[in-house]
Structures are given as C-alpha cells and as structure tokens.
Short mmCIF file of N, CA and C in Angstrom, two decimals:
data_model
loop_
_atom_site.label_atom_id
_atom_site.label_comp_id
_atom_site.label_asym_id
_atom_site.label_seq_id
_atom_site.Cartn_x
_atom_site.Cartn_y
_atom_site.Cartn_z
N MET A 149 -32.74 111.04 -14.71
CA MET A 149 -33.43 111.39 -14.40
C MET A 149 -33.07 113.06 -13.63
N SER A 150 -33.36 113.93 -12.89
CA SER A 150 -33.39 114.94 -12.56
C SER A 150 -32.72 114.30 -11.35
N GLU A 151 -31.50 115.59 -11.19
CA GLU A 151 -30.59 115.86 -10.00
C GLU A 151 -31.86 116.21 -8.47
N LEU A 152 -32.27 116.70 -8.50
CA LEU A 152 -33.07 116.54 -6.96
C LEU A 152 -33.58 115.46 -7.18
N LEU A 153 -33.84 114.54 -7.67
CA LEU A 153 -34.15 113.05 -7.60
C LEU A 153 -33.23 112.39 -7.26
N VAL A 154 -32.55 112.36 -8.17
CA VAL A 154 -30.81 111.60 -7.50
C VAL A 154 -30.58 111.93 -5.83
N ALA A 155 -30.54 113.09 -5.60
CA ALA A 155 -30.04 112.92 -4.23
C ALA A 155 -31.47 113.26 -3.31
N ILE A 156 -32.39 113.30 -3.68
CA ILE A 156 -33.15 112.63 -2.72
C ILE A 156 -33.92 111.24 -2.30
N LEU A 157 -32.97 110.04 -3.44
CA LEU A 157 -32.95 109.06 -3.88
C LEU A 157 -31.37 108.64 -2.35
N ARG A 158 -30.75 109.34 -3.11
CA ARG A 158 -29.16 109.18 -2.06
C ARG A 158 -29.23 109.74 -0.52
N ILE A 159 -30.16 110.29 0.12
CA ILE A 159 -30.70 110.64 1.15
C ILE A 159 -30.92 109.39 1.09
N ALA A 160 -32.88 108.92 1.04
CA ALA A 160 -33.07 107.97 1.04
C ALA A 160 -32.39 106.93 1.91
N TYR A 161 -31.78 106.48 0.67
CA TYR A 161 -30.44 104.92 0.57
C TYR A 161 -29.82 104.84 2.15
N LEU A 162 -29.07 106.30 2.95
CA LEU A 162 -28.54 106.33 3.88
C LEU A 162 -29.74 106.66 4.54
N VAL A 163 -31.15 107.17 4.99
CA VAL A 163 -31.45 106.72 6.12
C VAL A 163 -31.75 105.17 6.17
N LEU A 164 -31.83 104.84 5.73
CA LEU A 164 -32.55 103.43 5.94
C LEU A 164 -31.28 102.74 6.28
N LEU A 165 -30.24 102.77 5.26
CA LEU A 165 -29.46 101.90 5.81
C LEU A 165 -28.42 102.75 7.09
N TRP A 166 -28.73 103.74 7.86
CA TRP A 166 -28.57 103.60 9.12
C TRP A 166 -29.94 103.14 10.28
N VAL A 167 -31.09 103.67 9.43
CA VAL A 167 -31.79 102.39 10.39
C VAL A 167 -31.83 100.80 10.22
N PHE A 168 -31.28 100.30 9.66
CA PHE A 168 -31.01 98.89 8.86
C PHE A 168 -29.86 98.94 10.54
N ILE A 169 -28.13 99.69 10.61
CA ILE A 169 -27.33 99.03 11.41
C ILE A 169 -27.93 99.66 12.48
N LEU A 170 -28.43 100.99 12.98
CA LEU A 170 -28.92 101.02 14.37
C LEU A 170 -30.15 99.61 14.34
N PHE A 171 -31.19 99.44 13.91
CA PHE A 171 -31.62 97.79 14.01
C PHE A 171 -30.78 96.36 14.21
N ILE A 172 -29.05 96.34 13.58
CA ILE A 172 -28.60 95.41 14.19
C ILE A 172 -28.07 95.81 15.93
N GLY A 173 -27.46 97.07 15.76
CA GLY A 173 -26.69 96.90 16.69
C GLY A 173 -27.95 96.38 18.03
N SER A 174 -28.75 97.72 17.72
CA SER A 174 -29.99 96.78 19.45
C SER A 174 -30.36 95.62 18.67
N THR A 175 -30.25 94.23 17.82
CA THR A 175 -30.22 93.09 18.88
C THR A 175 -29.14 92.58 18.83
N VAL A 176 -27.77 93.42 18.54
CA VAL A 176 -27.04 92.28 19.19
C VAL A 176 -26.74 92.92 20.65
N ARG A 177 -26.61 94.01 20.91
CA ARG A 177 -27.17 94.59 22.36
C ARG A 177 -28.48 93.84 22.78
N THR A 178 -28.86 93.10 22.79
CA THR A 178 -29.65 92.57 23.41
C THR A 178 -29.69 91.18 24.11
N ASP A 179 -28.51 90.44 22.63
CA ASP A 179 -28.45 89.06 22.45
C ASP A 179 -26.73 89.00 23.48
N ILE A 180 -26.04 89.85 23.54
CA ILE A 180 -25.31 90.18 24.41
C ILE A 180 -25.48 90.51 26.37
N PHE A 181 -26.47 91.42 26.06
CA PHE A 181 -26.65 92.27 27.87
C PHE A 181 -28.12 91.53 28.18
N GLY A 182 -28.66 90.68 27.37
CA GLY A 182 -30.60 90.86 27.44
C GLY A 182 -31.62 91.74 27.44
N ARG A 183 -32.84 91.20 27.34
CA ARG A 183 -33.81 92.47 27.63
C ARG A 183 -34.09 93.12 28.98
N ARG A 184 -34.55 94.12 28.72
CA ARG A 184 -34.53 95.05 29.61
C ARG A 184 -36.24 94.60 29.99
N VAL A 185 -36.24 94.61 31.53
CA VAL A 185 -37.57 94.04 32.15
C VAL A 185 -37.91 94.67 33.47
N ALA A 186 -38.69 95.57 33.88
CA ALA A 186 -39.08 96.40 34.57
C ALA A 186 -39.75 96.03 36.02
N THR A 187 -39.14 95.79 36.57
CA THR A 187 -39.53 95.21 38.37
C THR A 187 -39.86 96.22 38.82
N ARG A 188 -40.77 96.06 39.27
CA ARG A 188 -41.72 96.53 40.36
C ARG A 188 -40.72 96.89 41.44
N GLY A 189 -40.49 97.61 42.27
CA GLY A 189 -40.35 98.23 43.61
C GLY A 189 -38.95 97.69 43.36
N GLY A 190 -38.35 97.25 42.25
CA GLY A 190 -36.30 96.62 42.29
C GLY A 190 -36.55 95.37 43.10
N SER A 191 -37.87 94.33 43.09
CA SER A 191 -37.66 93.63 43.52
C SER A 191 -36.52 92.47 43.28
N SER A 192 -35.69 92.16 44.34
CA SER A 192 -34.32 91.10 44.45
C SER A 192 -34.91 90.42 45.57
N PRO A 193 -34.36 89.30 45.40
CA PRO A 193 -34.04 88.43 46.91
C PRO A 193 -33.95 89.10 48.09
N ALA A 194 -32.68 89.73 48.27
CA ALA A 194 -32.45 90.83 49.13
C ALA A 194 -33.91 91.10 49.85
N ALA A 195 -34.87 92.04 48.81
CA ALA A 195 -35.54 92.27 49.03
C ALA A 195 -36.42 91.27 49.82
N ALA A 196 -36.85 90.28 49.39
CA ALA A 196 -37.80 89.39 49.53
C ALA A 196 -37.28 88.84 51.46
N ALA A 197 -35.48 89.54 51.82
CA ALA A 197 -35.43 88.83 53.17
C ALA A 197 -35.85 89.82 53.75
N GLY A 198 -35.97 91.45 52.86
CA GLY A 198 -36.75 92.34 53.98
C GLY A 198 -37.83 92.14 54.12
N GLY A 199 -39.00 91.12 53.79
CA GLY A 199 -40.23 90.97 54.22
C GLY A 199 -40.94 90.97 53.00
N SER A 200 -40.70 92.39 52.26
CA SER A 200 -41.53 92.78 50.99
C SER A 200 -41.65 91.10 50.41
N THR A 201 -43.27 90.74 50.10
CA THR A 201 -43.23 89.65 48.86
C THR A 201 -44.02 90.21 47.97
N PRO A 202 -43.79 89.53 46.33
CA PRO A 202 -43.94 89.30 45.98
C PRO A 202 -45.77 89.10 45.30
N LYS A 203 -46.54 89.57 44.58
CA LYS A 203 -47.87 89.14 43.96
C LYS A 203 -47.87 88.03 43.84
N ARG A 204 -46.71 86.89 43.43
CA ARG A 204 -47.51 85.29 42.62
C ARG A 204 -46.68 84.53 43.82
N HIS A 205 -46.63 84.49 45.00
CA HIS A 205 -46.33 84.00 46.06
C HIS A 205 -47.78 83.05 46.63
N ARG A 206 -47.11 81.98 46.77
CA ARG A 206 -47.82 80.74 46.86
C ARG A 206 -47.74 80.75 49.20
N LYS A 207 -48.73 80.18 49.63
CA LYS A 207 -48.38 80.08 51.31
C LYS A 207 -48.15 78.84 51.04
N ARG A 208 -47.31 77.60 51.78
CA ARG A 208 -47.07 77.14 52.24
C ARG A 208 -48.06 76.52 53.80
N SER A 209 -48.25 75.59 53.21
CA SER A 209 -49.46 74.87 53.88
C SER A 209 -48.19 74.76 55.84
N ARG A 210 -48.98 74.54 56.87
CA ARG A 210 -47.96 74.67 58.55
C ARG A 210 -47.40 72.22 58.22
N ASN A 211 -47.73 72.05 57.44
CA ASN A 211 -47.72 70.62 57.17
C ASN A 211 -46.30 70.55 56.05
N GLN A 212 -46.57 71.22 55.48
CA GLN A 212 -45.68 70.84 54.12
C GLN A 212 -44.56 71.37 54.71
N PRO A 213 -43.04 70.97 55.34
CA PRO A 213 -41.03 71.03 55.09
C PRO A 213 -41.49 71.48 53.75
N ALA A 214 -39.73 73.07 54.36
CA ALA A 214 -39.63 74.61 53.70
C ALA A 214 -38.25 73.81 52.57
N PRO A 215 -38.74 73.75 51.82
CA PRO A 215 -37.96 73.54 50.26
C PRO A 215 -35.72 73.57 50.94
N GLY A 216 -35.78 72.55 50.75
CA GLY A 216 -34.32 72.33 50.93
C GLY A 216 -33.08 71.09 50.19
N GLN A 217 -33.57 71.32 49.25
CA GLN A 217 -32.44 70.97 47.94
C GLN A 217 -33.02 70.70 46.48
N LEU A 218 -32.12 71.23 46.05
CA LEU A 218 -32.52 71.32 43.80
C LEU A 218 -31.91 69.99 43.20
N HIS A 219 -32.91 69.23 42.20
CA HIS A 219 -32.70 67.80 42.36
C HIS A 219 -32.30 68.90 41.35
N ILE A 220 -31.57 68.04 39.80
CA ILE A 220 -31.05 68.58 39.10
C ILE A 220 -31.52 67.22 37.97
N LEU A 221 -32.24 67.50 36.89
CA LEU A 221 -33.28 66.64 36.06
C LEU A 221 -33.31 66.19 35.04
N SER A 222 -32.04 67.48 34.62
CA SER A 222 -32.08 67.43 32.72
C SER A 222 -30.29 68.52 32.75
N GLY A 223 -29.66 68.65 32.07
CA GLY A 223 -28.54 69.22 31.74
C GLY A 223 -27.17 68.71 31.86
N SER A 224 -26.50 69.75 32.02
CA SER A 224 -24.97 68.93 32.09
C SER A 224 -24.28 68.13 33.42
N ARG A 225 -25.63 68.69 34.32
CA ARG A 225 -25.70 67.83 36.23
C ARG A 225 -26.41 67.39 35.81
N ALA A 226 -26.91 66.79 35.47
CA ALA A 226 -28.24 66.31 36.00
C ALA A 226 -28.03 64.48 36.48
N GLY A 227 -29.06 65.01 37.18
CA GLY A 227 -28.59 63.76 38.75
C GLY A 227 -27.84 63.84 40.03
N GLN A 228 -27.11 65.20 40.03
CA GLN A 228 -27.03 66.10 40.73
C GLN A 228 -27.79 66.64 41.86
N ILE A 229 -27.32 66.86 43.25
CA ILE A 229 -28.57 67.38 44.35
C ILE A 229 -27.21 68.15 45.24
N ILE A 230 -28.45 69.48 44.85
CA ILE A 230 -27.23 70.89 45.18
C ILE A 230 -28.36 71.37 46.48
N PRO A 231 -27.95 71.54 47.78
CA PRO A 231 -28.72 71.48 48.77
C PRO A 231 -28.57 72.86 49.05
N LEU A 232 -30.31 73.54 49.13
CA LEU A 232 -29.83 74.77 49.08
C LEU A 232 -29.50 75.57 50.16
N ALA A 233 -28.59 76.65 50.25
CA ALA A 233 -27.65 77.24 51.16
C ALA A 233 -28.35 78.85 51.16
N ASP A 234 -27.09 79.92 51.62
CA ASP A 234 -27.50 80.82 51.95
C ASP A 234 -27.99 81.75 50.66
N ARG A 235 -27.46 81.88 49.52
CA ARG A 235 -27.62 82.50 48.19
C ARG A 235 -27.26 81.89 46.67
N ILE A 236 -27.75 81.20 46.84
CA ILE A 236 -27.63 80.35 44.77
C ILE A 236 -27.25 81.48 43.86
N LEU A 237 -26.04 81.39 42.79
CA LEU A 237 -26.19 82.26 41.86
C LEU A 237 -25.95 81.13 40.81
N VAL A 238 -26.99 80.98 39.67
CA VAL A 238 -27.01 80.18 38.91
C VAL A 238 -26.02 80.98 37.37
N GLY A 239 -25.29 80.19 36.96
CA GLY A 239 -25.12 80.94 35.06
C GLY A 239 -23.68 79.96 34.78
N ARG A 240 -23.37 80.50 33.35
CA ARG A 240 -22.69 80.16 32.82
C ARG A 240 -21.28 80.84 33.52
N GLY A 241 -21.62 81.87 34.34
CA GLY A 241 -20.51 82.75 34.75
C GLY A 241 -19.20 82.03 35.87
N GLY A 242 -17.71 82.37 36.12
CA GLY A 242 -16.85 81.28 37.00
C GLY A 242 -17.11 81.65 38.14
N ASP A 243 -17.86 82.96 38.70
CA ASP A 243 -18.36 83.31 39.78
C ASP A 243 -20.31 82.31 40.42
N SER A 244 -20.14 82.01 39.20
CA SER A 244 -21.98 80.63 40.11
C SER A 244 -21.69 80.29 41.00
N ASN A 245 -22.51 80.80 41.96
CA ASN A 245 -22.17 78.81 43.31
C ASN A 245 -22.80 77.47 42.80
N LEU A 246 -23.57 78.10 41.48
CA LEU A 246 -23.48 76.36 40.30
C LEU A 246 -23.62 76.74 39.11
N PRO A 247 -22.64 76.97 39.12
CA PRO A 247 -22.32 76.52 36.95
C PRO A 247 -22.67 75.87 36.00
N ILE A 248 -23.18 76.05 35.35
CA ILE A 248 -24.14 74.87 34.22
C ILE A 248 -23.38 75.80 33.24
N ASP A 249 -23.15 74.20 32.03
CA ASP A 249 -22.43 74.16 31.29
C ASP A 249 -23.75 74.82 30.46
N ASP A 250 -24.21 76.00 29.87
CA ASP A 250 -25.37 75.55 28.86
C ASP A 250 -25.28 76.37 27.79
N ASP A 251 -25.49 76.61 27.15
CA ASP A 251 -25.21 77.37 25.51
C ASP A 251 -26.83 79.07 25.71
N TYR A 252 -27.71 77.71 26.65
CA TYR A 252 -28.61 79.15 26.37
C TYR A 252 -28.76 79.15 28.09
N ALA A 253 -27.87 79.33 28.69
CA ALA A 253 -27.90 80.38 29.84
C ALA A 253 -26.64 81.42 30.19
N SER A 254 -27.59 82.64 30.76
CA SER A 254 -26.32 83.83 30.94
C SER A 254 -25.53 83.57 31.46
N THR A 255 -24.74 84.50 31.48
CA THR A 255 -22.91 84.28 32.74
C THR A 255 -23.81 84.26 33.61
N HIS A 256 -25.09 85.48 34.18
CA HIS A 256 -24.96 85.46 35.51
C HIS A 256 -27.39 85.48 35.16
N HIS A 257 -27.23 84.32 35.25
CA HIS A 257 -29.12 83.73 35.36
C HIS A 257 -29.82 83.54 36.11
N ALA A 258 -29.68 83.26 37.10
CA ALA A 258 -30.97 83.75 38.23
C ALA A 258 -30.19 83.47 39.14
N GLU A 259 -30.77 83.72 40.50
CA GLU A 259 -30.84 83.61 41.70
C GLU A 259 -31.60 83.08 42.87
N PHE A 260 -31.02 82.15 43.91
CA PHE A 260 -32.00 81.58 44.78
C PHE A 260 -31.41 82.11 45.68
N ALA A 261 -32.58 82.46 47.11
CA ALA A 261 -32.42 83.43 47.83
C ALA A 261 -33.41 82.72 49.20
N GLN A 262 -33.25 82.90 49.86
CA GLN A 262 -34.46 82.79 51.20
C GLN A 262 -34.68 83.67 51.94
N GLY A 263 -35.86 84.08 52.21
CA GLY A 263 -36.22 84.49 53.25
C GLY A 263 -36.53 84.80 54.73
N VAL A 264 -36.94 85.63 54.56
CA VAL A 264 -36.69 86.26 56.44
C VAL A 264 -37.63 84.51 57.26
N ASP A 265 -38.79 84.03 56.43
CA ASP A 265 -39.39 83.08 56.88
C ASP A 265 -39.13 82.01 56.81
N GLY A 266 -38.11 81.61 55.69
CA GLY A 266 -37.90 80.55 55.56
C GLY A 266 -37.70 79.58 53.92
N ALA A 267 -38.94 80.53 52.93
CA ALA A 267 -39.42 80.24 52.29
C ALA A 267 -37.97 80.58 51.29
N TRP A 268 -38.40 80.43 50.13
CA TRP A 268 -36.55 80.44 48.82
C TRP A 268 -37.74 80.81 47.94
N PHE A 269 -36.87 81.57 47.47
CA PHE A 269 -37.65 82.13 46.03
C PHE A 269 -36.21 81.87 45.00
N VAL A 270 -36.68 82.16 43.68
CA VAL A 270 -36.19 82.15 42.17
C VAL A 270 -35.88 83.39 41.06
N GLU A 271 -35.20 84.33 41.49
CA GLU A 271 -35.50 85.83 40.55
C GLU A 271 -34.47 85.28 39.59
N ASP A 272 -35.15 85.69 37.86
CA ASP A 272 -34.05 86.41 37.36
C ASP A 272 -33.41 87.31 36.92
N LEU A 273 -32.20 86.79 36.32
CA LEU A 273 -30.84 88.12 36.61
C LEU A 273 -30.86 88.86 35.22
N ARG A 274 -32.13 89.82 34.64
CA ARG A 274 -32.61 90.04 33.26
C ARG A 274 -31.59 89.13 32.06
N SER A 275 -31.84 87.57 32.21
CA SER A 275 -31.13 86.61 31.59
C SER A 275 -31.99 86.78 30.16
N THR A 276 -31.67 86.38 28.83
CA THR A 276 -32.22 86.55 27.41
C THR A 276 -32.55 85.75 27.44
N ASN A 277 -32.25 84.28 27.64
CA ASN A 277 -33.61 83.11 27.44
C ASN A 277 -35.10 83.08 28.58
N GLY A 278 -34.37 83.68 29.63
CA GLY A 278 -35.52 83.48 30.76
C GLY A 278 -35.51 82.32 31.60
N THR A 279 -35.80 82.68 32.30
CA THR A 279 -35.87 81.56 33.86
C THR A 279 -37.82 81.10 33.70
N TYR A 280 -38.21 79.31 34.04
CA TYR A 280 -39.59 79.63 33.89
C TYR A 280 -39.49 78.29 35.06
N VAL A 281 -40.52 78.57 35.55
CA VAL A 281 -41.17 78.01 36.85
C VAL A 281 -42.29 77.55 36.28
N ASN A 282 -42.09 75.96 36.47
CA ASN A 282 -43.83 75.06 36.84
C ASN A 282 -43.56 75.16 34.77
N GLY A 283 -43.20 75.69 33.62
CA GLY A 283 -43.08 76.44 32.17
C GLY A 283 -43.71 77.44 32.31
N GLN A 284 -43.70 78.81 33.08
CA GLN A 284 -43.94 79.97 33.17
C GLN A 284 -42.87 80.52 32.87
N ARG A 285 -42.52 81.80 32.04
CA ARG A 285 -41.40 82.71 32.38
C ARG A 285 -41.80 83.27 33.26
N ILE A 286 -40.62 83.29 34.15
CA ILE A 286 -40.29 84.74 35.55
C ILE A 286 -40.58 86.05 34.94
N GLU A 287 -40.68 86.99 35.70
CA GLU A 287 -40.11 88.18 35.20
C GLU A 287 -40.30 89.04 36.56
N GLU A 288 -40.90 88.43 37.48
CA GLU A 288 -40.71 88.97 39.18
C GLU A 288 -39.94 87.80 39.99
N LEU A 289 -39.39 88.30 40.66
CA LEU A 289 -39.42 87.56 42.47
C LEU A 289 -40.08 86.41 42.18
N THR A 290 -40.01 84.90 42.73
CA THR A 290 -41.48 84.12 42.76
C THR A 290 -40.69 83.12 43.85
N ARG A 291 -41.45 83.31 44.29
CA ARG A 291 -41.44 81.92 45.81
C ARG A 291 -41.89 80.46 44.98
N LEU A 292 -40.80 79.96 45.90
CA LEU A 292 -41.43 78.22 44.92
C LEU A 292 -41.63 77.61 46.63
N THR A 293 -42.19 76.11 45.94
CA THR A 293 -42.82 75.25 46.90
C THR A 293 -41.74 73.50 46.81
N ILE A 294 -42.12 72.40 47.24
CA ILE A 294 -41.97 71.26 46.75
C ILE A 294 -42.38 70.83 45.54
N GLY A 295 -42.05 70.58 45.01
CA GLY A 295 -42.64 70.35 43.79
C GLY A 295 -42.46 70.73 42.49
N ASP A 296 -41.93 72.84 42.56
CA ASP A 296 -41.65 72.50 41.86
C ASP A 296 -40.57 72.86 40.99
N GLU A 297 -40.92 72.99 39.16
CA GLU A 297 -39.86 72.79 38.40
C GLU A 297 -39.40 74.17 37.74
N VAL A 298 -37.84 73.67 38.45
CA VAL A 298 -37.09 75.96 37.42
C VAL A 298 -36.26 74.98 36.42
N ARG A 299 -36.96 75.63 35.33
CA ARG A 299 -35.52 75.34 34.24
C ARG A 299 -35.58 76.64 33.85
N ILE A 300 -33.56 76.77 33.65
CA ILE A 300 -32.31 77.31 33.31
C ILE A 300 -32.11 76.83 31.99
N GLY A 301 -32.55 77.38 30.67
CA GLY A 301 -31.78 76.86 29.43
C GLY A 301 -32.24 75.57 29.43
N ARG A 302 -30.85 74.60 29.03
CA ARG A 302 -31.95 73.27 29.00
C ARG A 302 -31.45 72.77 30.78
N THR A 303 -31.12 73.34 31.01
CA THR A 303 -31.31 72.03 32.57
C THR A 303 -32.85 72.92 33.67
N THR A 304 -33.30 71.61 33.72
CA THR A 304 -34.27 71.29 34.56
C THR A 304 -34.40 71.33 36.07
N MET A 305 -34.53 72.07 37.23
CA MET A 305 -34.56 71.36 38.19
C MET A 305 -35.22 71.18 39.18
N ALA A 306 -36.00 69.94 39.92
CA ALA A 306 -36.95 70.14 40.97
C ALA A 306 -36.74 71.27 42.27
N VAL A 307 -37.18 71.07 42.53
CA VAL A 307 -37.49 71.38 44.06
C VAL A 307 -37.68 70.95 45.01
N GLU A 308 -37.42 69.87 45.92
CA GLU A 308 -37.13 68.86 46.63
C GLU A 308 -37.39 69.54 48.45
N ALA A 309 -37.64 68.16 49.02
CA ALA A 309 -37.93 68.75 50.43
C ALA A 309 -36.13 68.51 50.74
N ALA A 310 -35.12 69.07 51.98
CA ALA A 310 -33.76 68.37 52.54
C ALA A 310 -33.98 66.48 52.54
N GLY A 311 -32.91 66.03 52.07
CA GLY A 311 -32.46 64.77 51.98
C GLY A 311 -33.28 63.60 51.57
N ARG A 312 -34.45 64.02 50.64
CA ARG A 312 -35.35 63.44 49.77
C ARG A 312 -34.35 62.13 48.71
N ARG A 313 -34.99 61.85 48.59
CA ARG A 313 -33.40 61.34 47.38
C ARG A 313 -34.70 60.46 46.55
#
C-alpha cells in the first residue's frame, strides 16, 4: 500500500473514532440531564399563576369541583392520598415535596402548581422519561381535571376531588 493511502486510512479511522466518542458523550449527557424540550414563552406553573394559559387546557364545568388531591394508584407509594397544596415537586430528589423511589423518575421530574383561578397544572421538568397525562406525554404546562391520570415512571396518580376516598 502506498504511504498516501495509509495516511488517509489513519485519518479516516481517527475521524470515525471521534464521531463515536462524541455520540457516546451526547448519549450520556441526555441520560443524565434529559432532553431539551423547547417551551413556548417559557411556560411554568408560575406563569400559569400569572394568567397565561396553555393551548391544551380544558374548561372545568361550573358544577364540577376543583381537584383537591392525588391518589397514588401504583408505585412505591401506592394507596397514599396526597392533598394538593401550594406547590408539589415530584421526583427522586431529597428536596421533593413528593419523593418517589422509582428508577424511571428524575431527581426533579414534574411539578404540580395551582393557577390563579384555582385550576391545577402539571409540568414536566425536562425529565428523561417524561410525564404522561391520560397516556399522552406532555411537553408543556397541562391543566388537570378530576379523573385525569398522571404517570411519572412507574408511579401512577389519579386526580380527585378533595376528601374523596
């Protein structure tokens, strides 16, 4: 083989090696920090409290009570009732208001917050495995109504009226 061909093969090998290393680094970064999801206008529960409402909200009928609690249906805390309070941070982190021991949950996975009108919203906090409402992955602030099921990892919660058992 000529020296030119050997030099080209060496350079091609190095380029492929670096592409592979960058791919592995990108995969590790995604696993650790989650995917970056573009949000419109930086929607957050705080923005909902200020009156900005997302596209995918459902109006609550006047005779339907507001959500008041989360009933954990499956997961490590199955059977527990969590009253909807000021703000609920869900995840594996020690600073979570609702810590869940779930391998598929992120440290700060999702947040439940109340809007000005008394409506409750859930937001995925750029988790790796996502937050699901009624089987659909959410990527923006989502309004909750009674009967909705929220899934975070292996933990499923039902949104209920206060005091329902």
